[in-house]
């Protein structure tokens, strides 16, 4: 069976980047339909992504015909670690393998070792994401676009 990597963080980050660019360009809130179109996704997926972002105050959503989503605070005050935590919740970065009967040093201590190893890796990931803001990310995207010819 093929495992599919979790894409919630990637999708949530894209939503936040769309909202940040819209805010910088002076646009009003973006509807879930507009965001879904940009993501090539279903509006209900976008609404599910917005729930934890809204709960944490990273996004403000207004219902109604003229409503939509906008950043809850400036992009330079939102870290990628916050977006990551909203997107994945308490789900660990890596899943441990099922336990086996401890018949040797490897099977007796592999679970403990893996838990320590993955905790350190997740801490490093969160530290790296915590050093980057949404505004930094928009700037990096703009730098990546420089030199590329815009089509269409």
XYZ file of N, CA, C and O in Angstrom, residues 21-118:
392
model
N -0.565 38.098 0.142
C -0.399 38.856 -1.101
C -1.622 39.742 -1.336
O -1.487 40.909 -1.715
N -2.806 39.210 -1.074
C -4.026 40.008 -1.226
C -3.989 41.226 -0.307
O -4.328 42.336 -0.716
N -3.550 41.015 0.940
C -3.459 42.127 1.895
C -2.452 43.170 1.421
O -2.723 44.379 1.483
N -1.296 42.724 0.946
C -0.273 43.658 0.458
C -0.763 44.450 -0.743
O -0.388 45.601 -0.925
N -1.608 43.829 -1.569
C -2.124 44.488 -2.771
C -3.394 45.293 -2.511
O -3.996 45.815 -3.444
N -3.820 45.352 -1.244
C -4.990 46.143 -0.892
C -6.316 45.508 -1.246
O -7.338 46.184 -1.283
N -6.324 44.210 -1.518
C -7.573 43.505 -1.829
C -8.300 43.164 -0.532
O -7.683 42.966 0.512
N -9.603 43.060 -0.642
C -10.417 42.663 0.500
C -10.291 41.180 0.765
O -9.426 40.502 0.198
N -11.176 40.666 1.591
C -11.152 39.239 1.912
C -11.335 38.373 0.672
O -11.974 38.780 -0.301
N -10.754 37.177 0.710
C -10.906 36.212 -0.376
C -11.896 35.142 0.063
O -11.797 34.613 1.174
N -12.825 34.807 -0.796
C -13.818 33.778 -0.478
C -13.175 32.393 -0.561
O -12.130 32.209 -1.189
N -13.841 31.424 0.060
C -13.334 30.053 -0.022
C -13.355 29.569 -1.472
O -12.496 28.793 -1.883
N -14.308 30.051 -2.261
C -14.355 29.676 -3.678
C -13.144 30.241 -4.433
O -12.541 29.549 -5.256
N -12.787 31.503 -4.137
C -11.609 32.103 -4.777
C -10.334 31.359 -4.381
O -9.488 31.055 -5.230
N -10.198 31.064 -3.090
C -9.026 30.337 -2.611
C -8.974 28.934 -3.203
O -7.913 28.460 -3.608
N -10.136 28.282 -3.279
C -10.196 26.932 -3.848
C -9.775 26.954 -5.309
O -9.045 26.059 -5.764
N -10.214 27.953 -6.041
C -9.835 28.069 -7.451
C -8.318 28.214 -7.578
O -7.691 27.546 -8.420
N -7.720 29.045 -6.747
C -6.269 29.243 -6.777
C -5.520 27.961 -6.424
O -4.443 27.694 -6.951
N -6.092 27.169 -5.520
C -5.457 25.917 -5.082
C -5.824 24.725 -5.961
O -5.297 23.636 -5.750
N -6.744 24.941 -6.878
C -7.302 23.837 -7.674
C -7.845 22.761 -6.724
O -7.512 21.581 -6.821
N -8.669 23.224 -5.787
C -9.219 22.338 -4.749
C -10.692 22.658 -4.551
O -11.228 23.605 -5.121
N -11.333 21.881 -3.713
C -12.733 22.054 -3.384
C -12.880 23.137 -2.302
O -12.094 23.151 -1.359
N -13.884 24.025 -2.407
C -14.077 25.034 -1.367
C -14.259 24.443 0.039
O -13.857 25.062 1.025
N -14.837 23.242 0.137
C -15.007 22.657 1.472
C -13.648 22.309 2.087
O -13.464 22.433 3.300
N -12.665 21.907 1.271
C -11.309 21.663 1.779
C -10.720 22.957 2.313
O -10.121 22.983 3.391
N -10.907 24.030 1.576
C -10.389 25.333 2.005
C -11.029 25.733 3.329
O -10.336 26.189 4.247
N -12.334 25.547 3.453
C -13.006 25.903 4.708
C -12.461 25.070 5.873
O -12.274 25.584 6.969
N -12.165 23.789 5.624
C -11.578 22.937 6.672
C -10.185 23.430 7.060
O -9.819 23.402 8.234
N -9.411 23.868 6.081
C -8.076 24.410 6.374
C -8.163 25.708 7.170
O -7.313 25.989 8.019
N -9.206 26.496 6.893
C -9.347 27.798 7.547
C -9.763 27.691 9.017
O -9.449 28.589 9.804
N -10.443 26.617 9.389
C -10.956 26.504 10.767
C -9.852 26.657 11.818
O -9.934 27.543 12.679
N -8.792 25.834 11.800
C -7.780 25.996 12.844
C -7.002 27.307 12.717
O -6.580 27.888 13.725
N -6.830 27.799 11.498
C -6.151 29.084 11.306
C -6.966 30.215 11.921
O -6.418 31.143 12.512
N -8.278 30.112 11.789
C -9.183 31.103 12.379
C -9.219 30.961 13.898
O -9.165 31.966 14.618
N -9.283 29.720 14.368
C -9.305 29.472 15.821
C -8.091 30.066 16.516
O -8.182 30.522 17.659
N -6.944 30.068 15.838
C -5.705 30.598 16.427
C -5.498 32.082 16.146
O -4.483 32.656 16.543
N -6.449 32.705 15.426
C -6.350 34.139 15.162
C -5.430 34.513 14.008
O -5.154 35.693 13.805
N -4.957 33.524 13.260
C -4.103 33.834 12.114
C -4.918 34.350 10.939
O -4.409 35.082 10.087
N -6.196 33.956 10.906
C -7.120 34.361 9.846
C -8.401 34.847 10.498
O -8.800 34.352 11.547
N -9.018 35.821 9.861
C -10.348 36.283 10.260
C -11.277 35.978 9.096
O -10.976 36.335 7.952
N -12.368 35.295 9.396
C -13.352 34.960 8.366
C -14.652 35.690 8.647
O -15.106 35.720 9.791
N -15.223 36.260 7.595
C -16.504 36.933 7.686
C -17.458 36.213 6.755
O -17.138 36.018 5.574
N -18.598 35.793 7.292
C -19.582 35.076 6.478
C -20.407 36.056 5.668
O -20.470 37.239 5.965
N -21.031 35.527 4.646
C -21.929 36.346 3.834
C -21.392 36.551 2.438
O -20.266 36.185 2.096
N -22.248 37.171 1.634
C -21.943 37.360 0.225
C -20.688 38.185 -0.015
O -19.934 37.943 -0.938
N -20.453 39.164 0.810
C -19.273 40.023 0.634
C -18.154 39.647 1.602
O -17.169 40.355 1.714
N -18.310 38.530 2.288
C -17.317 38.096 3.265
C -16.169 37.360 2.635
O -15.938 37.411 1.431
N -15.449 36.686 3.476
C -14.304 35.916 3.030
C -13.263 35.857 4.128
O -13.534 36.179 5.290
N -12.063 35.468 3.761
C -10.967 35.323 4.709
C -9.908 36.390 4.463
O -9.645 36.769 3.329
N -9.324 36.853 5.557
C -8.197 37.783 5.488
C -7.261 37.453 6.638
O -7.635 36.731 7.573
N -6.050 37.970 6.587
C -5.105 37.725 7.672
C -5.630 38.313 8.974
O -6.218 39.393 8.978
N -5.388 37.611 10.055
C -5.805 38.080 11.369
C -4.827 39.061 11.988
O -5.169 39.778 12.928
N -3.612 39.074 11.487
C -2.599 40.039 11.912
C -1.579 40.163 10.779
O -1.574 39.341 9.859
N -0.727 41.163 10.819
C 0.226 41.349 9.717
C 1.111 40.115 9.504
O 1.451 39.402 10.452
N 1.493 39.902 8.246
C 2.294 38.746 7.879
C 3.644 38.678 8.571
O 4.203 37.594 8.735
N 4.173 39.827 8.994
C 5.460 39.801 9.694
C 5.307 39.391 11.157
O 6.290 39.275 11.880
N 4.060 39.155 11.575
C 3.801 38.693 12.945
C 3.178 37.295 12.958
O 2.640 36.870 13.978
N 3.288 36.586 11.836
C 2.804 35.204 11.731
C 3.991 34.332 11.316
O 4.590 34.571 10.262
N 4.328 33.354 12.130
C 5.439 32.475 11.774
C 4.924 31.238 11.033
O 3.763 30.849 11.178
N 5.825 30.636 10.274
C 5.468 29.405 9.577
C 5.234 28.274 10.574
O 4.451 27.366 10.310
N 5.870 28.349 11.749
C 5.634 27.338 12.789
C 4.183 27.391 13.258
O 3.563 26.352 13.499
N 3.625 28.593 13.370
C 2.215 28.720 13.774
C 1.299 28.105 12.719
O 0.337 27.408 13.060
N 1.595 28.362 11.463
C 0.785 27.805 10.375
C 0.901 26.280 10.378
O -0.096 25.573 10.258
N 2.113 25.788 10.568
C 2.348 24.339 10.619
C 1.533 23.697 11.732
O 0.849 22.699 11.522
N 1.595 24.263 12.921
C 0.870 23.700 14.066
C -0.637 23.717 13.819
O -1.340 22.787 14.198
N -1.141 24.775 13.205
C -2.570 24.825 12.886
C -2.940 23.751 11.873
O -4.000 23.131 11.965
N -2.076 23.544 10.909
C -2.384 22.605 9.826
C -2.319 21.155 10.276
O -3.172 20.355 9.902
N -1.321 20.804 11.079
C -1.142 19.393 11.430
C -1.557 19.061 12.849
O -1.660 17.884 13.203
N -1.791 20.065 13.673
C -2.203 19.815 15.054
C -1.135 19.077 15.825
O 0.047 19.398 15.728
N -1.534 18.070 16.554
C -0.599 17.304 17.375
C -0.055 16.071 16.668
O 0.602 15.239 17.286
N -0.341 15.944 15.382
C 0.140 14.784 14.636
C 1.669 14.845 14.587
O 2.247 15.858 14.193
N 2.340 13.747 14.974
C 3.804 13.771 14.958
C 4.354 13.825 13.536
O 3.696 13.401 12.587
N 5.559 14.339 13.425
C 6.230 14.442 12.138
C 6.466 13.060 11.534
O 6.290 12.855 10.338
N 6.840 12.098 12.376
C 7.093 10.729 11.944
C 6.276 9.780 12.803
O 6.112 10.005 13.995
N 5.803 8.710 12.201
C 5.045 7.703 12.944
C 5.971 6.534 13.301
O 6.741 6.081 12.451
N 5.908 6.069 14.539
C 6.749 4.926 14.915
C 6.206 3.631 14.316
O 5.024 3.519 14.022
N 7.092 2.670 14.160
C 6.637 1.364 13.694
C 6.005 0.639 14.869
O 6.278 0.959 16.030
N 5.152 -0.326 14.585
C 4.521 -1.059 15.688
C 5.573 -1.746 16.560
O 6.625 -2.160 16.065
N 5.277 -1.822 17.845
C 6.202 -2.452 18.777
C 6.355 -3.942 18.504
O 5.462 -4.592 17.961
N 7.512 -4.460 18.841
C 7.782 -5.887 18.710
C 8.264 -6.413 20.058
O 8.660 -5.648 20.928
N 8.255 -7.696 20.183
C 8.696 -8.307 21.433
C 10.182 -8.005 21.656
O 11.001 -8.188 20.763
N 10.549 -7.504 22.837
C 11.946 -7.155 23.108
C 12.811 -8.396 23.335
O 12.902 -8.907 24.437
N 13.453 -8.850 22.259
C 14.286 -10.057 22.350
C 15.779 -9.751 22.220
O 16.596 -10.648 22.370
N 16.112 -8.495 21.930
C 17.517 -8.105 21.806
C 17.615 -6.604 22.078
O 16.593 -5.939 22.237
N 18.828 -6.041 22.150
C 18.966 -4.602 22.424
C 18.220 -3.718 21.424
O 17.681 -2.681 21.790
N 18.175 -4.130 20.154
C 17.484 -3.319 19.147
C 15.990 -3.288 19.439
O 15.382 -2.224 19.552
N 15.369 -4.440 19.559
C 13.924 -4.469 19.776
C 13.542 -3.940 21.152
O 12.457 -3.400 21.329
N 14.448 -4.041 22.112
C 14.151 -3.563 23.467
C 14.182 -2.039 23.561
O 13.473 -1.454 24.380
N 14.981 -1.380 22.727
C 15.184 0.066 22.884
C 14.912 0.896 21.627
O 15.039 2.118 21.663
N 14.560 0.246 20.534
C 14.349 0.977 19.282
C 13.220 1.998 19.406
O 13.325 3.109 18.894
N 12.136 1.659 20.081
C 11.016 2.591 20.237
C 11.416 3.844 20.998
O 11.088 4.961 20.597
N 12.130 3.666 22.087
C 12.603 4.802 22.886
C 13.568 5.667 22.078
O 13.486 6.894 22.087
N 14.485 5.005 21.367
C 15.451 5.725 20.542
C 14.726 6.514 19.451
O 15.022 7.690 19.216
N 13.764 5.877 18.777
C 13.023 6.538 17.708
C 12.253 7.737 18.255
O 12.226 8.793 17.623
N 11.649 7.600 19.411
C 10.895 8.708 20.015
C 11.803 9.905 20.277
O 11.439 11.052 19.997
N 12.995 9.651 20.811
C 13.949 10.728 21.080
C 14.416 11.364 19.777
O 14.468 12.591 19.650
N 14.754 10.536 18.811
C 15.226 11.008 17.512
C 14.180 11.880 16.830
O 14.483 12.977 16.352
N 12.942 11.427 16.799
C 11.898 12.188 16.109
C 11.526 13.456 16.866
O 11.187 14.463 16.246
